[in-house]
């Protein structure tokens, strides 16, 4: 009798385990089915596309892709070309200005809105509105505002100040600054929204403890709050870097790459070479554009690996 009861209990446990296993499998199956379209897009568009780009960069492809490999020849020509060198210098200057100003102003706006001010929703909408506009429209709007015949200079001169001069896009030394201002106007709103979500995620008890300890507000932000917002800051930083690397539309809309080559960017260089039937050379430039993103992904992976390892050891 005892043996029979034990056997029935063992069967029941096996049945429960089998049922739990089927539930886990069903849960994983639905997750796999749900992510399948994303996996197909990721593999089909990104992985295959990037692989094709890298392979073509080692060929002498002209109008159509070919597989006549020439080794590192395209890269040697690329880094000996003054226009590409100027494009790389421009993207670093533009990227540093764009990212630093978006993060700085975005954080300042997020702190201001986080004070529970009246009309918070209206302010948030106003700051986010430029992000809803495409880069082309943003570039055209700022191109008109900075145009000496139609923009700020013309307005000031109409007030009687006929000697006033303000035409940054017409000067090769200041054209890039005009583009940075336009891009910051477009991107600071969404950066503010991301950082605001990070600020709202900080526990209110931390603020109370800081006030009780007499820690100044500015020091609380720098020493406690910002480190706790590293997830939001990392998200904003990744989006800004990607935005900088693919900068193309705003260049075409505002300056077309001029005056001269003063506002040329790597993306405009790639498109111009592809359109001029020099696909292999354009792919070499495109591959170089992928390097900052690859470095960013590797750094993020190392950071997560170290964080998970630290979590296992503690």
mmCIF file of C-alpha atoms in Angstrom:
data_model
loop_
_atom_site.group_PDB
_atom_site.id
_atom_site.type_symbol
_atom_site.label_atom_id
_atom_site.label_comp_id
_atom_site.label_asym_id
_atom_site.label_seq_id
_atom_site.Cartn_x
_atom_site.Cartn_y
_atom_site.Cartn_z
ATOM 1 C CA UNK A 1 0.000 0.000 0.000
ATOM 2 C CA UNK A 2 2.848 2.358 0.924
ATOM 3 C CA UNK A 3 4.638 1.567 -2.360
ATOM 4 C CA UNK A 4 1.486 2.339 -4.337
ATOM 5 C CA UNK A 5 1.067 5.742 -2.650
ATOM 6 C CA UNK A 6 4.742 6.640 -3.249
ATOM 7 C CA UNK A 7 4.416 5.654 -6.923
ATOM 8 C CA UNK A 8 1.305 7.806 -7.304
ATOM 9 C CA UNK A 9 3.115 10.755 -5.651
ATOM 10 C CA UNK A 10 6.105 10.282 -7.976
ATOM 11 C CA UNK A 11 3.802 10.218 -11.000
ATOM 12 C CA UNK A 12 2.061 13.316 -9.764
ATOM 13 C CA UNK A 13 5.390 15.128 -9.348
ATOM 14 C CA UNK A 14 6.464 14.042 -12.821
ATOM 15 C CA UNK A 15 3.181 15.240 -14.238
ATOM 16 C CA UNK A 16 3.580 18.580 -12.487
ATOM 17 C CA UNK A 17 7.122 18.928 -13.794
ATOM 18 C CA UNK A 18 6.000 18.009 -17.302
ATOM 19 C CA UNK A 19 3.164 20.503 -17.116
ATOM 20 C CA UNK A 20 5.542 23.217 -15.894
ATOM 21 C CA UNK A 21 7.962 22.350 -18.701
ATOM 22 C CA UNK A 22 5.190 22.646 -21.285
ATOM 23 C CA UNK A 23 4.204 26.037 -19.836
ATOM 24 C CA UNK A 24 7.793 27.276 -20.011
ATOM 25 C CA UNK A 25 8.067 26.026 -23.600
ATOM 26 C CA UNK A 26 4.792 27.728 -24.514
ATOM 27 C CA UNK A 27 6.043 30.963 -22.951
ATOM 28 C CA UNK A 28 9.334 30.803 -24.848
ATOM 29 C CA UNK A 29 7.544 29.876 -28.072
ATOM 30 C CA UNK A 30 5.303 32.929 -27.929
ATOM 31 C CA UNK A 31 8.346 35.098 -27.173
ATOM 32 C CA UNK A 32 10.249 33.595 -30.129
ATOM 33 C CA UNK A 33 7.260 34.110 -32.452
ATOM 34 C CA UNK A 34 6.907 37.685 -31.184
ATOM 35 C CA UNK A 35 10.557 38.546 -31.806
ATOM 36 C CA UNK A 36 10.859 36.628 -35.076
ATOM 37 C CA UNK A 37 10.037 39.644 -37.343
ATOM 38 C CA UNK A 38 12.619 41.745 -35.502
ATOM 39 C CA UNK A 39 15.221 38.975 -35.839
ATOM 40 C CA UNK A 40 14.522 38.672 -39.577
ATOM 41 C CA UNK A 41 14.863 42.441 -40.037
ATOM 42 C CA UNK A 42 18.013 42.567 -37.894
ATOM 43 C CA UNK A 43 19.693 39.728 -39.779
ATOM 44 C CA UNK A 44 18.374 40.615 -43.229
ATOM 45 C CA UNK A 45 18.849 44.360 -43.155
ATOM 46 C CA UNK A 46 21.577 45.107 -40.642
ATOM 47 C CA UNK A 47 23.884 42.073 -40.568
ATOM 48 C CA UNK A 48 23.731 41.224 -44.286
ATOM 49 C CA UNK A 49 23.757 44.916 -45.263
ATOM 50 C CA UNK A 50 26.787 45.692 -43.101
ATOM 51 C CA UNK A 51 28.611 42.580 -44.301
ATOM 52 C CA UNK A 52 27.918 43.523 -47.936
ATOM 53 C CA UNK A 53 29.213 47.057 -47.276
ATOM 54 C CA UNK A 54 32.460 45.809 -45.743
ATOM 55 C CA UNK A 55 33.038 43.259 -48.549
ATOM 56 C CA UNK A 56 32.465 45.860 -51.302
ATOM 57 C CA UNK A 57 34.924 48.227 -49.621
ATOM 58 C CA UNK A 58 37.729 45.826 -50.597
ATOM 59 C CA UNK A 59 36.691 45.787 -54.275
ATOM 60 C CA UNK A 60 37.001 48.219 -57.190
ATOM 61 C CA UNK A 61 33.220 48.363 -57.722
ATOM 62 C CA UNK A 62 32.151 51.297 -59.881
ATOM 63 C CA UNK A 63 28.519 51.671 -61.029
ATOM 64 C CA UNK A 64 27.473 48.148 -60.044
ATOM 65 C CA UNK A 65 28.888 45.887 -57.322
ATOM 66 C CA UNK A 66 31.708 43.601 -58.437
ATOM 67 C CA UNK A 67 33.999 41.256 -56.582
ATOM 68 C CA UNK A 68 37.366 42.247 -58.031
ATOM 69 C CA UNK A 69 39.221 42.545 -54.745
ATOM 70 C CA UNK A 70 41.937 45.195 -54.433
ATOM 71 C CA UNK A 71 42.879 44.725 -50.784
ATOM 72 C CA UNK A 72 43.282 47.924 -48.744
ATOM 73 C CA UNK A 73 43.633 50.151 -51.845
ATOM 74 C CA UNK A 74 40.305 51.963 -51.339
ATOM 75 C CA UNK A 75 41.226 52.812 -47.740
ATOM 76 C CA UNK A 76 44.657 54.128 -48.782
ATOM 77 C CA UNK A 77 43.028 56.402 -51.368
ATOM 78 C CA UNK A 78 40.338 57.404 -48.876
ATOM 79 C CA UNK A 79 42.682 58.605 -46.128
ATOM 80 C CA UNK A 80 44.844 60.429 -48.682
ATOM 81 C CA UNK A 81 41.854 62.442 -49.955
ATOM 82 C CA UNK A 82 41.683 66.002 -48.480
ATOM 83 C CA UNK A 83 37.884 66.122 -48.730
ATOM 84 C CA UNK A 84 37.526 62.959 -46.620
ATOM 85 C CA UNK A 85 40.064 64.255 -44.096
ATOM 86 C CA UNK A 86 38.080 67.493 -43.799
ATOM 87 C CA UNK A 87 34.855 65.476 -43.418
ATOM 88 C CA UNK A 88 36.337 63.546 -40.493
ATOM 89 C CA UNK A 89 37.520 66.763 -38.805
ATOM 90 C CA UNK A 90 34.063 68.296 -39.330
ATOM 91 C CA UNK A 91 32.184 65.326 -37.897
ATOM 92 C CA UNK A 92 34.320 65.388 -34.731
ATOM 93 C CA UNK A 93 33.776 69.119 -34.233
ATOM 94 C CA UNK A 94 30.088 68.915 -35.094
ATOM 95 C CA UNK A 95 29.581 65.766 -32.998
ATOM 96 C CA UNK A 96 31.310 67.123 -29.920
ATOM 97 C CA UNK A 97 29.324 70.372 -30.090
ATOM 98 C CA UNK A 98 26.030 68.620 -30.785
ATOM 99 C CA UNK A 99 26.397 65.992 -28.042
ATOM 100 C CA UNK A 100 27.815 68.323 -25.370
ATOM 101 C CA UNK A 101 25.179 71.020 -25.926
ATOM 102 C CA UNK A 102 22.281 68.563 -26.180
ATOM 103 C CA UNK A 103 23.299 66.796 -22.966
ATOM 104 C CA UNK A 104 24.040 70.039 -21.084
ATOM 105 C CA UNK A 105 20.952 71.956 -22.180
ATOM 106 C CA UNK A 106 18.787 68.843 -22.042
ATOM 107 C CA UNK A 107 19.809 68.200 -18.444
ATOM 108 C CA UNK A 108 19.220 71.850 -17.495
ATOM 109 C CA UNK A 109 15.735 71.751 -19.040
ATOM 110 C CA UNK A 110 14.986 68.406 -17.349
ATOM 111 C CA UNK A 111 15.994 69.818 -13.956
ATOM 112 C CA UNK A 112 13.822 72.902 -14.530
ATOM 113 C CA UNK A 113 10.762 70.856 -15.521
ATOM 114 C CA UNK A 114 11.352 68.416 -12.665
ATOM 115 C CA UNK A 115 10.570 71.253 -10.217
ATOM 116 C CA UNK A 116 6.839 70.550 -10.833
ATOM 117 C CA UNK A 117 6.368 73.937 -12.471
ATOM 118 C CA UNK A 118 2.965 75.120 -13.619
ATOM 119 C CA UNK A 119 2.274 74.333 -17.266
ATOM 120 C CA UNK A 120 4.777 71.475 -17.335
ATOM 121 C CA UNK A 121 2.926 69.653 -20.117
ATOM 122 C CA UNK A 122 2.903 72.757 -22.300
ATOM 123 C CA UNK A 123 6.649 73.308 -21.832
ATOM 124 C CA UNK A 124 7.379 69.665 -22.571
ATOM 125 C CA UNK A 125 5.370 69.882 -25.805
ATOM 126 C CA UNK A 126 7.169 73.049 -26.870
ATOM 127 C CA UNK A 127 10.608 71.538 -26.237
ATOM 128 C CA UNK A 128 9.727 68.277 -27.984
ATOM 129 C CA UNK A 129 8.111 69.920 -31.004
ATOM 130 C CA UNK A 130 11.374 70.470 -33.000
ATOM 131 C CA UNK A 131 12.123 66.746 -32.781
ATOM 132 C CA UNK A 132 8.888 66.060 -34.669
ATOM 133 C CA UNK A 133 10.289 67.968 -37.634
ATOM 134 C CA UNK A 134 12.537 66.213 -40.124
ATOM 135 C CA UNK A 135 16.170 67.226 -40.421
ATOM 136 C CA UNK A 136 15.433 68.662 -43.873
ATOM 137 C CA UNK A 137 12.725 71.002 -42.548
ATOM 138 C CA UNK A 138 14.927 71.960 -39.592
ATOM 139 C CA UNK A 139 17.779 72.743 -41.956
ATOM 140 C CA UNK A 140 15.595 74.805 -44.298
ATOM 141 C CA UNK A 141 14.090 76.814 -41.423
ATOM 142 C CA UNK A 142 17.509 77.647 -39.984
ATOM 143 C CA UNK A 143 18.956 78.261 -43.440
ATOM 144 C CA UNK A 144 16.315 80.969 -43.940
ATOM 145 C CA UNK A 145 16.847 82.413 -40.452
ATOM 146 C CA UNK A 146 20.604 82.670 -41.025
ATOM 147 C CA UNK A 147 20.296 83.873 -44.619
ATOM 148 C CA UNK A 148 21.604 87.476 -44.837
ATOM 149 C CA UNK A 149 18.837 88.466 -47.287
ATOM 150 C CA UNK A 150 15.865 86.972 -45.426
ATOM 151 C CA UNK A 151 16.868 86.166 -41.876
ATOM 152 C CA UNK A 152 18.200 87.815 -38.740
ATOM 153 C CA UNK A 153 20.563 90.182 -40.555
ATOM 154 C CA UNK A 154 17.808 91.521 -42.810
ATOM 155 C CA UNK A 155 15.496 91.988 -39.805
ATOM 156 C CA UNK A 156 18.071 93.983 -37.797
ATOM 157 C CA UNK A 157 18.952 96.105 -40.815
ATOM 158 C CA UNK A 158 15.257 96.853 -41.337
ATOM 159 C CA UNK A 159 15.317 98.452 -37.864
ATOM 160 C CA UNK A 160 17.914 100.952 -39.061
ATOM 161 C CA UNK A 161 21.179 99.211 -38.195
ATOM 162 C CA UNK A 162 22.370 99.048 -41.786
ATOM 163 C CA UNK A 163 25.953 98.061 -40.908
ATOM 164 C CA UNK A 164 24.896 94.973 -38.974
ATOM 165 C CA UNK A 165 26.322 91.764 -40.431
ATOM 166 C CA UNK A 166 25.329 88.250 -39.443
ATOM 167 C CA UNK A 167 25.724 85.524 -42.071
ATOM 168 C CA UNK A 168 27.395 82.502 -40.457
ATOM 169 C CA UNK A 169 26.502 80.084 -43.247
ATOM 170 C CA UNK A 170 28.253 82.246 -45.851
ATOM 171 C CA UNK A 171 31.552 82.086 -43.961
ATOM 172 C CA UNK A 172 33.612 78.884 -44.057
ATOM 173 C CA UNK A 173 34.859 79.574 -40.516
ATOM 174 C CA UNK A 174 31.386 79.805 -38.957
ATOM 175 C CA UNK A 175 29.151 77.662 -41.202
ATOM 176 C CA UNK A 176 29.671 74.571 -39.067
ATOM 177 C CA UNK A 177 28.656 76.506 -35.942
ATOM 178 C CA UNK A 178 25.369 77.407 -37.633
ATOM 179 C CA UNK A 179 24.725 73.720 -38.294
ATOM 180 C CA UNK A 180 25.493 72.822 -34.671
ATOM 181 C CA UNK A 181 22.950 75.394 -33.445
ATOM 182 C CA UNK A 182 20.269 74.035 -35.791
ATOM 183 C CA UNK A 183 20.919 70.412 -34.836
ATOM 184 C CA UNK A 184 20.876 71.228 -31.106
ATOM 185 C CA UNK A 185 17.525 73.001 -31.546
ATOM 186 C CA UNK A 186 16.209 69.820 -33.156
ATOM 187 C CA UNK A 187 17.644 67.314 -30.669
ATOM 188 C CA UNK A 188 17.667 68.956 -27.250
ATOM 189 C CA UNK A 189 13.966 68.281 -26.623
ATOM 190 C CA UNK A 190 14.146 64.510 -26.867
ATOM 191 C CA UNK A 191 17.342 64.513 -24.775
ATOM 192 C CA UNK A 192 15.469 66.496 -22.146
ATOM 193 C CA UNK A 193 12.628 63.947 -22.183
ATOM 194 C CA UNK A 194 15.018 60.994 -21.689
ATOM 195 C CA UNK A 195 16.913 62.704 -18.860
ATOM 196 C CA UNK A 196 13.652 63.816 -17.241
ATOM 197 C CA UNK A 197 12.519 60.194 -17.091
ATOM 198 C CA UNK A 198 15.820 59.391 -15.378
ATOM 199 C CA UNK A 199 15.325 62.199 -12.864
ATOM 200 C CA UNK A 200 11.785 61.053 -12.089
ATOM 201 C CA UNK A 201 13.177 57.571 -11.397
ATOM 202 C CA UNK A 202 15.303 58.789 -8.479
ATOM 203 C CA UNK A 203 13.779 57.868 -5.117
ATOM 204 C CA UNK A 204 12.358 60.857 -3.227
ATOM 205 C CA UNK A 205 13.868 59.481 0.003
ATOM 206 C CA UNK A 206 17.335 60.215 -1.385
ATOM 207 C CA UNK A 207 16.429 63.902 -1.744
ATOM 208 C CA UNK A 208 15.078 63.962 1.803
ATOM 209 C CA UNK A 209 18.235 62.313 3.181
ATOM 210 C CA UNK A 210 20.434 64.791 1.289
ATOM 211 C CA UNK A 211 18.474 67.747 2.685
ATOM 212 C CA UNK A 212 18.699 66.353 6.230
ATOM 213 C CA UNK A 213 22.479 65.921 5.843
ATOM 214 C CA UNK A 214 22.742 69.495 4.602
ATOM 215 C CA UNK A 215 24.187 68.564 1.199
ATOM 216 C CA UNK A 216 23.827 71.440 -1.305
ATOM 217 C CA UNK A 217 21.403 70.815 -4.160
ATOM 218 C CA UNK A 218 24.046 71.192 -6.881
ATOM 219 C CA UNK A 219 26.277 68.659 -5.133
ATOM 220 C CA UNK A 220 23.362 66.237 -4.755
ATOM 221 C CA UNK A 221 22.818 66.398 -8.497
ATOM 222 C CA UNK A 222 26.490 65.876 -9.370
ATOM 223 C CA UNK A 223 27.450 63.297 -6.716
ATOM 224 C CA UNK A 224 24.258 61.301 -6.283
ATOM 225 C CA UNK A 225 21.551 61.931 -8.881
ATOM 226 C CA UNK A 226 23.575 61.935 -12.106
ATOM 227 C CA UNK A 227 25.379 58.635 -11.276
ATOM 228 C CA UNK A 228 21.974 57.091 -10.580
ATOM 229 C CA UNK A 229 20.781 58.293 -13.993
ATOM 230 C CA UNK A 230 23.543 56.509 -15.914
ATOM 231 C CA UNK A 231 21.003 54.361 -17.773
ATOM 232 C CA UNK A 232 19.126 57.415 -19.084
ATOM 233 C CA UNK A 233 22.396 59.224 -19.851
ATOM 234 C CA UNK A 234 23.719 56.190 -21.749
ATOM 235 C CA UNK A 235 20.501 55.966 -23.774
ATOM 236 C CA UNK A 236 20.637 59.657 -24.656
ATOM 237 C CA UNK A 237 24.336 59.391 -25.525
ATOM 238 C CA UNK A 238 23.827 56.421 -27.861
ATOM 239 C CA UNK A 239 20.983 58.184 -29.681
ATOM 240 C CA UNK A 240 23.039 61.367 -30.040
ATOM 241 C CA UNK A 241 26.096 59.496 -31.363
ATOM 242 C CA UNK A 242 23.992 57.628 -33.928
ATOM 243 C CA UNK A 243 22.366 60.929 -34.905
ATOM 244 C CA UNK A 244 25.768 62.514 -35.449
ATOM 245 C CA UNK A 245 27.204 59.628 -37.491
ATOM 246 C CA UNK A 246 24.283 59.649 -39.938
ATOM 247 C CA UNK A 247 24.256 63.445 -40.346
ATOM 248 C CA UNK A 248 23.306 64.104 -43.960
ATOM 249 C CA UNK A 249 19.928 65.781 -44.447
ATOM 250 C CA UNK A 250 20.686 68.886 -42.423
ATOM 251 C CA UNK A 251 23.925 69.439 -44.385
ATOM 252 C CA UNK A 252 22.140 69.236 -47.721
ATOM 253 C CA UNK A 253 19.334 71.522 -46.524
ATOM 254 C CA UNK A 254 21.546 74.198 -44.943
ATOM 255 C CA UNK A 255 24.823 74.411 -46.850
ATOM 256 C CA UNK A 256 25.139 71.582 -49.382
ATOM 257 C CA UNK A 257 28.558 70.933 -47.869
ATOM 258 C CA UNK A 258 29.883 74.471 -48.494
ATOM 259 C CA UNK A 259 31.268 77.053 -48.533
ATOM 260 C CA UNK A 260 33.967 75.004 -50.245
ATOM 261 C CA UNK A 261 34.216 71.801 -48.230
ATOM 262 C CA UNK A 262 33.873 73.506 -44.841
ATOM 263 C CA UNK A 263 30.699 71.590 -43.860
ATOM 264 C CA UNK A 264 31.294 68.311 -45.669
ATOM 265 C CA UNK A 265 30.407 65.238 -43.621
ATOM 266 C CA UNK A 266 31.293 61.543 -44.078
ATOM 267 C CA UNK A 267 27.703 60.724 -45.073
ATOM 268 C CA UNK A 268 27.700 63.319 -47.857
ATOM 269 C CA UNK A 269 31.076 61.975 -49.012
ATOM 270 C CA UNK A 270 29.660 58.424 -49.205
ATOM 271 C CA UNK A 271 26.552 59.462 -51.148
ATOM 272 C CA UNK A 272 28.539 61.626 -53.572
ATOM 273 C CA UNK A 273 30.918 58.758 -54.372
ATOM 274 C CA UNK A 274 28.093 56.277 -54.882
ATOM 275 C CA UNK A 275 26.298 58.727 -57.164
ATOM 276 C CA UNK A 276 29.533 59.329 -59.102
ATOM 277 C CA UNK A 277 29.856 55.589 -59.830
ATOM 278 C CA UNK A 278 32.613 54.893 -57.329
ATOM 279 C CA UNK A 279 30.795 52.363 -55.172
ATOM 280 C CA UNK A 280 33.889 50.601 -53.785
ATOM 281 C CA UNK A 281 35.390 53.872 -52.556
ATOM 282 C CA UNK A 282 32.047 54.967 -51.062
ATOM 283 C CA UNK A 283 31.723 51.638 -49.250
ATOM 284 C CA UNK A 284 35.202 52.095 -47.753
ATOM 285 C CA UNK A 285 34.078 55.459 -46.363
ATOM 286 C CA UNK A 286 30.823 53.910 -45.099
ATOM 287 C CA UNK A 287 32.788 51.164 -43.336
ATOM 288 C CA UNK A 288 34.893 53.781 -41.568
ATOM 289 C CA UNK A 289 31.655 55.444 -40.413
ATOM 290 C CA UNK A 290 30.648 52.188 -38.732
ATOM 291 C CA UNK A 291 33.725 52.127 -36.504
ATOM 292 C CA UNK A 292 32.470 54.618 -33.836
ATOM 293 C CA UNK A 293 29.213 52.657 -33.523
ATOM 294 C CA UNK A 294 31.145 49.384 -33.225
ATOM 295 C CA UNK A 295 33.357 50.872 -30.499
ATOM 296 C CA UNK A 296 30.259 52.104 -28.657
ATOM 297 C CA UNK A 297 28.626 48.668 -28.814
ATOM 298 C CA UNK A 298 31.803 46.964 -27.565
ATOM 299 C CA UNK A 299 32.154 49.426 -24.669
ATOM 300 C CA UNK A 300 28.514 48.889 -23.714
ATOM 301 C CA UNK A 301 28.925 45.089 -23.868
ATOM 302 C CA UNK A 302 32.045 45.230 -21.676
ATOM 303 C CA UNK A 303 30.256 47.496 -19.201
ATOM 304 C CA UNK A 304 27.291 45.111 -18.949
ATOM 305 C CA UNK A 305 29.595 42.101 -18.604
ATOM 306 C CA UNK A 306 31.498 43.766 -15.773
ATOM 307 C CA UNK A 307 28.235 44.791 -14.084
ATOM 308 C CA UNK A 308 26.820 41.264 -14.264
ATOM 309 C CA UNK A 309 30.111 39.807 -13.013
ATOM 310 C CA UNK A 310 30.117 42.270 -10.114
ATOM 311 C CA UNK A 311 26.529 41.281 -9.346
ATOM 312 C CA UNK A 312 27.431 37.577 -9.213
ATOM 313 C CA UNK A 313 30.370 38.124 -6.875
ATOM 314 C CA UNK A 314 28.430 40.273 -4.381
#
